[in-house]
Short mmCIF file of N, CA, C and O in Angstrom, two decimals:
data_model
loop_
_atom_site.label_atom_id
_atom_site.label_comp_id
_atom_site.label_asym_id
_atom_site.label_seq_id
_atom_site.Cartn_x
_atom_site.Cartn_y
_atom_site.Cartn_z
N MET A 285 -163.03 12.94 32.63
CA MET A 285 -162.54 14.20 32.11
C MET A 285 -161.05 14.33 32.44
O MET A 285 -160.65 14.18 33.58
N ASN A 286 -160.26 14.62 31.43
CA ASN A 286 -158.83 14.79 31.63
C ASN A 286 -158.55 16.27 31.89
O ASN A 286 -158.87 17.13 31.06
N LEU A 287 -157.97 16.58 33.04
CA LEU A 287 -157.71 17.98 33.40
C LEU A 287 -156.53 18.57 32.66
O LEU A 287 -156.38 19.78 32.61
N PHE A 288 -155.67 17.70 32.12
CA PHE A 288 -154.47 18.18 31.46
C PHE A 288 -154.51 17.82 29.98
O PHE A 288 -154.80 16.68 29.62
N PRO A 289 -154.20 18.76 29.11
CA PRO A 289 -154.15 18.43 27.68
C PRO A 289 -153.00 17.49 27.37
O PRO A 289 -152.06 17.34 28.16
N LYS A 290 -153.06 16.82 26.22
CA LYS A 290 -152.05 15.84 25.84
C LYS A 290 -150.64 16.43 25.80
O LYS A 290 -149.67 15.71 25.94
N GLU A 291 -150.50 17.72 25.63
CA GLU A 291 -149.18 18.35 25.57
C GLU A 291 -148.43 18.18 26.89
O GLU A 291 -147.22 18.29 26.93
N PHE A 292 -149.15 17.92 27.98
CA PHE A 292 -148.52 17.78 29.28
C PHE A 292 -148.22 16.32 29.63
O PHE A 292 -147.65 16.05 30.67
N ASP A 293 -148.63 15.39 28.78
CA ASP A 293 -148.35 13.98 29.04
C ASP A 293 -146.87 13.71 28.87
O ASP A 293 -146.20 14.25 28.00
N LYS A 294 -146.36 12.84 29.71
CA LYS A 294 -144.96 12.43 29.64
C LYS A 294 -144.92 10.94 29.38
O LYS A 294 -145.78 10.20 29.85
N LEU A 295 -143.91 10.51 28.65
CA LEU A 295 -143.76 9.09 28.34
C LEU A 295 -143.69 8.26 29.61
O LEU A 295 -144.38 7.25 29.74
N LYS A 296 -142.88 8.69 30.58
CA LYS A 296 -142.74 7.90 31.81
C LYS A 296 -144.06 7.84 32.57
O LYS A 296 -144.40 6.80 33.14
N ALA A 297 -144.83 8.91 32.58
CA ALA A 297 -146.12 8.91 33.27
C ALA A 297 -147.11 7.99 32.57
O ALA A 297 -147.87 7.27 33.22
N ASP A 298 -147.12 8.00 31.25
CA ASP A 298 -148.03 7.13 30.51
C ASP A 298 -147.64 5.66 30.65
O ASP A 298 -148.51 4.79 30.74
N LEU A 299 -146.34 5.37 30.67
CA LEU A 299 -145.90 3.99 30.89
C LEU A 299 -146.29 3.54 32.31
O LEU A 299 -146.75 2.41 32.50
N ALA A 300 -146.10 4.42 33.28
CA ALA A 300 -146.46 4.08 34.66
C ALA A 300 -147.96 3.82 34.75
O ALA A 300 -148.39 2.83 35.36
N LYS A 301 -148.76 4.67 34.15
CA LYS A 301 -150.22 4.48 34.18
C LYS A 301 -150.60 3.17 33.52
O LYS A 301 -151.45 2.43 34.03
N ALA A 302 -149.98 2.85 32.40
CA ALA A 302 -150.28 1.61 31.69
C ALA A 302 -149.91 0.39 32.53
O ALA A 302 -150.69 -0.56 32.65
N MET A 303 -148.74 0.42 33.13
CA MET A 303 -148.30 -0.73 33.93
C MET A 303 -149.14 -0.86 35.20
O MET A 303 -149.54 -1.97 35.58
N LEU A 304 -149.43 0.25 35.86
CA LEU A 304 -150.19 0.19 37.09
C LEU A 304 -151.66 -0.16 36.85
O LEU A 304 -152.38 -0.51 37.79
N SER A 305 -152.12 -0.07 35.60
CA SER A 305 -153.49 -0.47 35.29
C SER A 305 -153.61 -1.97 35.09
O SER A 305 -154.71 -2.50 35.04
N LEU A 306 -152.48 -2.68 34.99
CA LEU A 306 -152.51 -4.13 34.86
C LEU A 306 -152.82 -4.78 36.20
O LEU A 306 -152.44 -4.25 37.25
N PRO A 307 -153.49 -5.92 36.18
CA PRO A 307 -153.84 -6.57 37.44
C PRO A 307 -152.61 -6.91 38.27
O PRO A 307 -151.58 -7.34 37.74
N ASP A 308 -152.71 -6.70 39.55
CA ASP A 308 -151.73 -7.11 40.55
C ASP A 308 -150.41 -6.35 40.53
O ASP A 308 -149.47 -6.74 41.21
N VAL A 309 -150.32 -5.25 39.78
CA VAL A 309 -149.10 -4.43 39.80
C VAL A 309 -149.24 -3.42 40.93
O VAL A 309 -150.19 -2.66 40.98
N LEU A 310 -148.28 -3.45 41.84
CA LEU A 310 -148.31 -2.56 43.00
C LEU A 310 -147.23 -1.49 42.96
O LEU A 310 -147.25 -0.56 43.77
N GLY A 311 -146.28 -1.60 42.05
CA GLY A 311 -145.20 -0.62 42.00
C GLY A 311 -144.61 -0.51 40.62
O GLY A 311 -144.68 -1.44 39.82
N PHE A 312 -144.04 0.67 40.32
CA PHE A 312 -143.43 0.94 39.03
C PHE A 312 -142.21 1.82 39.26
O PHE A 312 -142.26 2.76 40.06
N GLU A 313 -141.12 1.51 38.59
CA GLU A 313 -139.95 2.39 38.59
C GLU A 313 -139.28 2.29 37.24
O GLU A 313 -139.46 1.32 36.50
N TYR A 314 -138.54 3.32 36.88
CA TYR A 314 -137.79 3.29 35.62
C TYR A 314 -136.38 3.77 35.89
O TYR A 314 -136.11 4.45 36.88
N GLY A 315 -135.48 3.38 35.00
CA GLY A 315 -134.08 3.75 35.17
C GLY A 315 -133.53 3.21 36.47
O GLY A 315 -133.80 2.09 36.86
N ALA A 316 -132.78 4.04 37.19
CA ALA A 316 -132.23 3.63 38.47
C ALA A 316 -133.30 3.61 39.56
O ALA A 316 -133.06 3.12 40.66
N GLY A 317 -134.47 4.13 39.26
CA GLY A 317 -135.63 4.03 40.15
C GLY A 317 -135.40 4.57 41.53
O GLY A 317 -134.79 5.61 41.74
N PHE A 318 -135.90 3.82 42.51
CA PHE A 318 -135.83 4.27 43.90
C PHE A 318 -134.40 4.34 44.42
O PHE A 318 -134.15 4.97 45.43
N GLY A 319 -133.47 3.72 43.73
CA GLY A 319 -132.08 3.78 44.14
C GLY A 319 -131.50 5.18 44.11
O GLY A 319 -130.54 5.48 44.82
N VAL A 320 -132.09 6.08 43.31
CA VAL A 320 -131.55 7.44 43.23
C VAL A 320 -131.91 8.27 44.46
O VAL A 320 -131.31 9.31 44.69
N ALA A 321 -132.85 7.79 45.26
CA ALA A 321 -133.27 8.56 46.43
C ALA A 321 -132.14 8.70 47.44
O ALA A 321 -132.11 9.67 48.20
N THR A 322 -131.20 7.77 47.44
CA THR A 322 -130.08 7.84 48.37
C THR A 322 -128.77 8.20 47.68
O THR A 322 -127.72 8.19 48.31
N ALA A 323 -128.83 8.50 46.37
CA ALA A 323 -127.62 8.84 45.62
C ALA A 323 -127.42 10.35 45.60
O ALA A 323 -128.36 11.13 45.73
N ARG A 324 -126.19 10.76 45.43
CA ARG A 324 -125.88 12.18 45.22
C ARG A 324 -126.11 12.50 43.74
O ARG A 324 -126.08 11.61 42.90
N GLY A 325 -126.32 13.75 43.46
CA GLY A 325 -126.51 14.17 42.08
C GLY A 325 -125.35 13.78 41.20
O GLY A 325 -125.52 13.37 40.04
N SER A 326 -124.14 13.87 41.73
CA SER A 326 -122.95 13.50 40.96
C SER A 326 -122.92 12.00 40.66
O SER A 326 -122.37 11.57 39.66
N GLN A 327 -123.51 11.20 41.54
CA GLN A 327 -123.57 9.75 41.32
C GLN A 327 -124.65 9.37 40.32
O GLN A 327 -124.56 8.34 39.66
N ASN A 328 -125.68 10.17 40.23
CA ASN A 328 -126.82 9.87 39.37
C ASN A 328 -126.72 10.51 37.99
O ASN A 328 -127.48 10.18 37.09
N ASN A 329 -125.77 11.39 37.80
CA ASN A 329 -125.64 12.13 36.55
C ASN A 329 -125.37 11.18 35.38
O ASN A 329 -124.54 10.29 35.48
N ASP A 330 -126.08 11.37 34.29
CA ASP A 330 -125.86 10.62 33.05
C ASP A 330 -125.07 11.52 32.10
O ASP A 330 -125.66 12.37 31.41
N ALA A 331 -123.77 11.35 32.06
CA ALA A 331 -122.94 12.18 31.19
C ALA A 331 -123.17 11.82 29.73
O ALA A 331 -123.26 10.65 29.37
N PHE A 332 -123.27 12.85 28.88
CA PHE A 332 -123.43 12.62 27.45
C PHE A 332 -122.09 12.35 26.81
O PHE A 332 -121.09 12.98 27.14
N VAL A 333 -122.07 11.39 25.88
CA VAL A 333 -120.86 11.03 25.14
C VAL A 333 -121.24 10.86 23.67
O VAL A 333 -122.41 10.72 23.33
N SER A 334 -120.23 10.88 22.83
CA SER A 334 -120.44 10.63 21.40
C SER A 334 -119.73 9.33 21.05
O SER A 334 -118.52 9.19 21.25
N GLU A 335 -120.51 8.37 20.56
CA GLU A 335 -119.95 7.08 20.16
C GLU A 335 -120.41 6.76 18.75
O GLU A 335 -121.61 6.72 18.48
N ASP A 336 -119.44 6.54 17.86
CA ASP A 336 -119.74 6.22 16.46
C ASP A 336 -120.68 7.24 15.83
O ASP A 336 -121.58 6.90 15.09
N GLY A 337 -120.49 8.51 16.19
CA GLY A 337 -121.29 9.58 15.61
C GLY A 337 -122.66 9.76 16.24
O GLY A 337 -123.42 10.63 15.83
N ALA A 338 -122.98 8.96 17.23
CA ALA A 338 -124.28 9.07 17.90
C ALA A 338 -124.09 9.62 19.31
O ALA A 338 -123.17 9.21 20.02
N VAL A 339 -124.96 10.53 19.69
CA VAL A 339 -124.92 11.07 21.05
C VAL A 339 -125.78 10.18 21.93
O VAL A 339 -126.91 9.85 21.59
N ARG A 340 -125.21 9.77 23.05
CA ARG A 340 -125.91 8.92 24.01
C ARG A 340 -125.39 9.28 25.39
O ARG A 340 -124.58 10.18 25.52
N THR A 341 -125.83 8.58 26.39
CA THR A 341 -125.29 8.80 27.73
C THR A 341 -124.39 7.62 28.10
O THR A 341 -124.59 6.50 27.63
N ARG A 342 -123.39 7.91 28.91
CA ARG A 342 -122.44 6.88 29.32
C ARG A 342 -123.16 5.77 30.10
O ARG A 342 -122.87 4.60 29.95
N THR A 343 -124.07 6.17 30.96
CA THR A 343 -124.90 5.21 31.69
C THR A 343 -126.34 5.42 31.24
O THR A 343 -126.60 6.30 30.41
N ASN A 344 -127.23 4.65 31.74
CA ASN A 344 -128.65 4.84 31.40
C ASN A 344 -129.46 4.90 32.69
O ASN A 344 -130.49 4.26 32.82
N ARG A 345 -128.96 5.68 33.65
CA ARG A 345 -129.68 5.79 34.92
C ARG A 345 -131.05 6.42 34.73
O ARG A 345 -131.95 6.21 35.54
N HIS A 346 -131.20 7.19 33.66
CA HIS A 346 -132.48 7.86 33.39
C HIS A 346 -133.49 6.91 32.74
O HIS A 346 -134.63 7.30 32.51
N GLY A 347 -133.10 5.67 32.47
CA GLY A 347 -134.03 4.67 31.95
C GLY A 347 -134.55 4.95 30.56
O GLY A 347 -135.61 4.45 30.18
N GLY A 348 -133.82 5.74 29.79
CA GLY A 348 -134.23 6.01 28.41
C GLY A 348 -135.24 7.13 28.25
O GLY A 348 -135.75 7.36 27.15
N MET A 349 -135.54 7.84 29.35
CA MET A 349 -136.52 8.93 29.28
C MET A 349 -135.99 10.14 30.03
O MET A 349 -135.65 10.05 31.21
N LEU A 350 -135.91 11.25 29.33
CA LEU A 350 -135.47 12.52 29.92
C LEU A 350 -136.49 13.60 29.58
O LEU A 350 -136.89 13.73 28.43
N GLY A 351 -136.89 14.36 30.57
CA GLY A 351 -137.83 15.45 30.32
C GLY A 351 -139.16 15.01 29.76
O GLY A 351 -139.84 15.76 29.08
N GLY A 352 -139.53 13.77 30.02
CA GLY A 352 -140.83 13.28 29.57
C GLY A 352 -140.84 12.66 28.19
O GLY A 352 -141.89 12.24 27.71
N ILE A 353 -139.68 12.63 27.51
CA ILE A 353 -139.61 12.02 26.18
C ILE A 353 -138.50 10.99 26.14
O ILE A 353 -137.63 10.96 27.00
N SER A 354 -138.51 10.17 25.11
CA SER A 354 -137.48 9.16 24.95
C SER A 354 -136.17 9.83 24.59
O SER A 354 -136.12 10.74 23.78
N SER A 355 -135.09 9.32 25.19
CA SER A 355 -133.76 9.86 24.90
C SER A 355 -133.07 9.10 23.78
O SER A 355 -131.99 9.48 23.35
N GLY A 356 -133.67 8.01 23.34
CA GLY A 356 -133.03 7.16 22.34
C GLY A 356 -132.26 6.01 22.95
O GLY A 356 -131.85 5.08 22.26
N MET A 357 -132.06 6.06 24.26
CA MET A 357 -131.42 4.97 24.98
C MET A 357 -132.49 3.91 25.26
O MET A 357 -133.68 4.20 25.21
N PRO A 358 -132.09 2.70 25.58
CA PRO A 358 -133.09 1.67 25.90
C PRO A 358 -133.98 2.09 27.05
O PRO A 358 -133.51 2.64 28.05
N ILE A 359 -135.28 1.86 26.91
CA ILE A 359 -136.22 2.15 27.99
C ILE A 359 -136.14 1.01 28.99
O ILE A 359 -136.31 -0.15 28.63
N VAL A 360 -135.85 1.37 30.24
CA VAL A 360 -135.70 0.38 31.31
C VAL A 360 -136.74 0.69 32.38
O VAL A 360 -136.76 1.80 32.92
N MET A 361 -137.60 -0.27 32.65
CA MET A 361 -138.61 -0.09 33.70
C MET A 361 -138.84 -1.42 34.39
O MET A 361 -138.59 -2.48 33.83
N ARG A 362 -139.30 -1.32 35.63
CA ARG A 362 -139.58 -2.51 36.43
C ARG A 362 -140.93 -2.34 37.11
O ARG A 362 -141.29 -1.24 37.51
N CYS A 363 -141.64 -3.44 37.25
CA CYS A 363 -142.92 -3.45 37.94
C CYS A 363 -142.86 -4.44 39.09
O CYS A 363 -142.28 -5.52 38.95
N ALA A 364 -143.48 -4.08 40.19
CA ALA A 364 -143.62 -5.00 41.32
C ALA A 364 -144.99 -5.65 41.19
O ALA A 364 -146.01 -4.96 41.18
N VAL A 365 -145.00 -6.98 41.03
CA VAL A 365 -146.25 -7.73 40.87
C VAL A 365 -146.48 -8.52 42.16
O VAL A 365 -145.60 -9.26 42.60
N LYS A 366 -147.65 -8.36 42.74
CA LYS A 366 -147.93 -9.04 44.01
C LYS A 366 -148.15 -10.53 43.76
O LYS A 366 -148.60 -10.94 42.71
N PRO A 367 -147.85 -11.35 44.74
CA PRO A 367 -148.12 -12.78 44.61
C PRO A 367 -149.62 -13.03 44.66
O PRO A 367 -150.38 -12.25 45.23
N THR A 368 -150.04 -14.14 44.06
CA THR A 368 -151.46 -14.47 44.08
C THR A 368 -151.90 -14.77 45.51
O THR A 368 -151.17 -15.36 46.29
N SER A 369 -153.10 -14.32 45.85
CA SER A 369 -153.61 -14.55 47.20
C SER A 369 -154.64 -15.67 47.24
O SER A 369 -155.09 -16.07 48.30
N SER A 370 -155.03 -16.19 46.06
CA SER A 370 -155.99 -17.30 46.00
C SER A 370 -155.25 -18.61 46.12
O SER A 370 -154.85 -19.21 45.12
N LEU A 371 -155.06 -19.04 47.35
CA LEU A 371 -154.29 -20.25 47.62
C LEU A 371 -155.22 -21.36 48.09
O LEU A 371 -156.19 -21.10 48.81
N PRO A 372 -154.91 -22.60 47.73
CA PRO A 372 -155.76 -23.72 48.16
C PRO A 372 -155.46 -24.16 49.60
O PRO A 372 -155.14 -25.32 49.86
N GLN A 373 -155.55 -23.23 50.51
CA GLN A 373 -155.35 -23.52 51.93
C GLN A 373 -156.30 -22.63 52.72
O GLN A 373 -156.68 -21.56 52.25
N PRO A 374 -156.69 -23.05 53.89
CA PRO A 374 -157.62 -22.24 54.68
C PRO A 374 -157.03 -20.86 55.00
O PRO A 374 -155.86 -20.74 55.35
N GLN A 375 -157.88 -19.84 54.84
CA GLN A 375 -157.47 -18.46 55.13
C GLN A 375 -158.55 -17.80 55.97
O GLN A 375 -159.74 -18.03 55.76
N ASP A 376 -158.13 -16.96 56.90
CA ASP A 376 -159.09 -16.23 57.73
C ASP A 376 -159.79 -15.17 56.91
O ASP A 376 -159.20 -14.53 56.03
N THR A 377 -161.07 -14.98 57.19
CA THR A 377 -161.87 -13.93 56.54
C THR A 377 -163.05 -13.62 57.46
O THR A 377 -163.11 -14.09 58.59
N VAL A 378 -163.97 -12.82 56.99
CA VAL A 378 -165.20 -12.52 57.73
C VAL A 378 -166.38 -12.63 56.79
O VAL A 378 -166.23 -12.48 55.58
N THR A 379 -167.55 -12.88 57.34
CA THR A 379 -168.78 -12.92 56.55
C THR A 379 -169.24 -11.49 56.29
O THR A 379 -168.68 -10.53 56.83
N THR A 380 -170.29 -11.34 55.50
CA THR A 380 -170.82 -10.00 55.20
C THR A 380 -171.36 -9.32 56.46
O THR A 380 -171.43 -8.10 56.52
N SER A 381 -171.69 -10.12 57.47
CA SER A 381 -172.16 -9.53 58.73
C SER A 381 -171.02 -9.30 59.72
O SER A 381 -171.25 -8.87 60.85
N GLY A 382 -169.78 -9.63 59.33
CA GLY A 382 -168.62 -9.35 60.16
C GLY A 382 -168.18 -10.47 61.06
O GLY A 382 -167.29 -10.28 61.89
N GLU A 383 -168.77 -11.64 60.92
CA GLU A 383 -168.39 -12.78 61.76
C GLU A 383 -167.13 -13.45 61.23
O GLU A 383 -166.99 -13.65 60.03
N ALA A 384 -166.21 -13.82 62.12
CA ALA A 384 -164.98 -14.49 61.73
C ALA A 384 -165.28 -15.87 61.17
O ALA A 384 -166.14 -16.60 61.70
N THR A 385 -164.60 -16.23 60.09
CA THR A 385 -164.74 -17.54 59.47
C THR A 385 -163.47 -17.83 58.69
O THR A 385 -162.54 -17.03 58.69
N THR A 386 -163.44 -18.96 58.02
CA THR A 386 -162.32 -19.28 57.13
C THR A 386 -162.88 -19.61 55.76
O THR A 386 -164.05 -19.96 55.60
N ILE A 387 -162.02 -19.48 54.77
CA ILE A 387 -162.38 -19.80 53.39
C ILE A 387 -161.23 -20.57 52.77
O ILE A 387 -160.06 -20.32 53.11
N GLU A 388 -161.54 -21.50 51.91
CA GLU A 388 -160.51 -22.23 51.18
C GLU A 388 -160.88 -22.19 49.70
O GLU A 388 -161.95 -22.64 49.31
N THR A 389 -160.00 -21.61 48.91
CA THR A 389 -160.24 -21.48 47.48
C THR A 389 -160.06 -22.83 46.81
O THR A 389 -159.09 -23.53 47.06
N LYS A 390 -161.01 -23.20 45.96
CA LYS A 390 -160.93 -24.46 45.23
C LYS A 390 -160.85 -24.16 43.75
O LYS A 390 -161.23 -23.10 43.29
N GLY A 391 -160.31 -25.09 42.99
CA GLY A 391 -160.21 -24.91 41.55
C GLY A 391 -158.78 -24.63 41.14
O GLY A 391 -157.84 -24.69 41.93
N ARG A 392 -158.62 -24.29 39.88
CA ARG A 392 -157.28 -24.02 39.33
C ARG A 392 -156.92 -22.56 39.54
O ARG A 392 -157.65 -21.67 39.12
N HIS A 393 -155.80 -22.34 40.19
CA HIS A 393 -155.30 -20.98 40.39
C HIS A 393 -153.80 -20.99 40.15
O HIS A 393 -153.10 -21.91 40.56
N ASP A 394 -153.33 -19.96 39.48
CA ASP A 394 -151.90 -19.88 39.19
C ASP A 394 -151.12 -19.57 40.46
O ASP A 394 -151.45 -18.61 41.17
N PRO A 395 -150.08 -20.34 40.75
CA PRO A 395 -149.26 -20.03 41.92
C PRO A 395 -148.36 -18.82 41.68
O PRO A 395 -147.85 -18.22 42.61
N CYS A 396 -148.19 -18.43 40.40
CA CYS A 396 -147.35 -17.28 40.05
C CYS A 396 -147.99 -16.56 38.87
O CYS A 396 -148.31 -17.18 37.85
N LEU A 397 -148.19 -15.26 39.01
CA LEU A 397 -148.83 -14.47 37.95
C LEU A 397 -147.84 -14.02 36.88
O LEU A 397 -148.23 -13.55 35.82
N LEU A 398 -146.55 -14.15 37.14
CA LEU A 398 -145.53 -13.59 36.27
C LEU A 398 -145.60 -14.06 34.81
O LEU A 398 -145.49 -13.23 33.91
N PRO A 399 -145.80 -15.35 34.52
CA PRO A 399 -145.85 -15.75 33.10
C PRO A 399 -146.93 -15.02 32.31
O PRO A 399 -146.76 -14.74 31.13
N ARG A 400 -148.04 -14.70 32.94
CA ARG A 400 -149.11 -13.97 32.25
C ARG A 400 -148.83 -12.47 32.20
O ARG A 400 -149.34 -11.77 31.34
N PHE A 401 -148.06 -12.00 33.15
CA PHE A 401 -147.81 -10.56 33.22
C PHE A 401 -146.92 -10.08 32.08
O PHE A 401 -147.15 -9.00 31.51
N ILE A 402 -145.91 -10.84 31.73
CA ILE A 402 -144.92 -10.40 30.74
C ILE A 402 -145.56 -10.02 29.40
O ILE A 402 -145.34 -8.91 28.90
N PRO A 403 -146.38 -10.86 28.76
CA PRO A 403 -146.97 -10.44 27.50
C PRO A 403 -147.93 -9.25 27.64
O PRO A 403 -148.04 -8.42 26.74
N MET A 404 -148.61 -9.15 28.80
CA MET A 404 -149.48 -8.00 29.01
C MET A 404 -148.66 -6.72 29.12
O MET A 404 -149.01 -5.69 28.52
N ALA A 405 -147.55 -6.77 29.84
CA ALA A 405 -146.69 -5.59 30.00
C ALA A 405 -146.07 -5.19 28.66
O ALA A 405 -145.99 -4.01 28.34
N GLU A 406 -145.64 -6.18 27.89
CA GLU A 406 -145.07 -5.88 26.57
C GLU A 406 -146.11 -5.23 25.65
O GLU A 406 -145.81 -4.27 24.93
N ALA A 407 -147.34 -5.74 25.69
CA ALA A 407 -148.41 -5.18 24.85
C ALA A 407 -148.74 -3.76 25.28
O ALA A 407 -148.91 -2.86 24.43
N MET A 408 -148.84 -3.52 26.58
CA MET A 408 -149.15 -2.17 27.07
C MET A 408 -148.03 -1.20 26.72
O MET A 408 -148.29 -0.05 26.34
N THR A 409 -146.80 -1.65 26.83
CA THR A 409 -145.66 -0.81 26.45
C THR A 409 -145.73 -0.45 24.98
O THR A 409 -145.54 0.71 24.60
N ALA A 410 -146.02 -1.43 24.13
CA ALA A 410 -146.12 -1.19 22.68
C ALA A 410 -147.24 -0.19 22.38
O ALA A 410 -147.06 0.70 21.53
N LEU A 411 -148.36 -0.30 23.08
CA LEU A 411 -149.47 0.64 22.85
C LEU A 411 -149.07 2.06 23.23
O LEU A 411 -149.36 3.01 22.50
N VAL A 412 -148.41 2.21 24.37
CA VAL A 412 -148.00 3.55 24.81
C VAL A 412 -146.97 4.14 23.84
O VAL A 412 -147.07 5.31 23.45
N LEU A 413 -145.99 3.33 23.42
CA LEU A 413 -144.98 3.83 22.48
C LEU A 413 -145.60 4.17 21.13
O LEU A 413 -145.24 5.19 20.52
N ALA A 414 -146.53 3.36 20.67
CA ALA A 414 -147.22 3.66 19.40
C ALA A 414 -148.02 4.96 19.53
O ALA A 414 -148.00 5.80 18.61
N ASP A 415 -148.70 5.13 20.64
CA ASP A 415 -149.48 6.35 20.86
C ASP A 415 -148.58 7.58 20.85
O ASP A 415 -148.88 8.58 20.19
N HIS A 416 -147.46 7.51 21.55
CA HIS A 416 -146.54 8.66 21.56
C HIS A 416 -145.91 8.89 20.19
O HIS A 416 -145.68 10.03 19.80
N GLY A 417 -145.62 7.80 19.47
CA GLY A 417 -145.10 7.96 18.13
C GLY A 417 -146.09 8.63 17.20
O GLY A 417 -145.73 9.51 16.41
N LEU A 418 -147.34 8.24 17.28
CA LEU A 418 -148.39 8.86 16.46
C LEU A 418 -148.59 10.33 16.82
O LEU A 418 -148.82 11.17 15.94
N ARG A 419 -148.50 10.64 18.09
CA ARG A 419 -148.61 12.04 18.51
C ARG A 419 -147.49 12.88 17.90
O ARG A 419 -147.72 14.00 17.45
N GLN A 420 -146.29 12.32 17.91
CA GLN A 420 -145.14 13.05 17.36
C GLN A 420 -145.32 13.26 15.86
O GLN A 420 -145.02 14.34 15.34
N GLU A 421 -145.82 12.26 15.15
CA GLU A 421 -146.05 12.37 13.70
C GLU A 421 -147.11 13.41 13.40
O GLU A 421 -147.07 14.04 12.35
N GLY A 422 -148.07 13.56 14.31
CA GLY A 422 -149.18 14.50 14.09
C GLY A 422 -148.81 15.95 14.33
O GLY A 422 -149.60 16.84 14.05
N ARG A 423 -147.61 16.21 14.85
CA ARG A 423 -147.23 17.60 15.15
C ARG A 423 -146.77 18.29 13.93
O ARG A 423 -146.01 18.26 13.21
#
């Protein structure tokens, strides 16, 4: 059950939910991200400018999303993907009864999840953008 109607959904929140639903994603940020936590408001401000008849911002610290909608600037987001933990080397673990033991994973395992992550992230981004585009058309 969704407690909030679709009118309260924000593009950045939906992108974060989509990315964090992918396997092994532990973090999400957009725009200047966590870097703004130590910045002053004057340092983080995205001043509006007019270039070739188009209104945009001088910088894109907001990552292309303002007030929950796209600003028309490029959408910039980053995900933290954890390294694979299934390594072909002995690792400490416990049995179901709590006894200390070791385990060694056998078989083919990717040493890096990143090559598989990129197309999944691109597909999830496309789905979220299409969904928001369709919502806008339906208004």
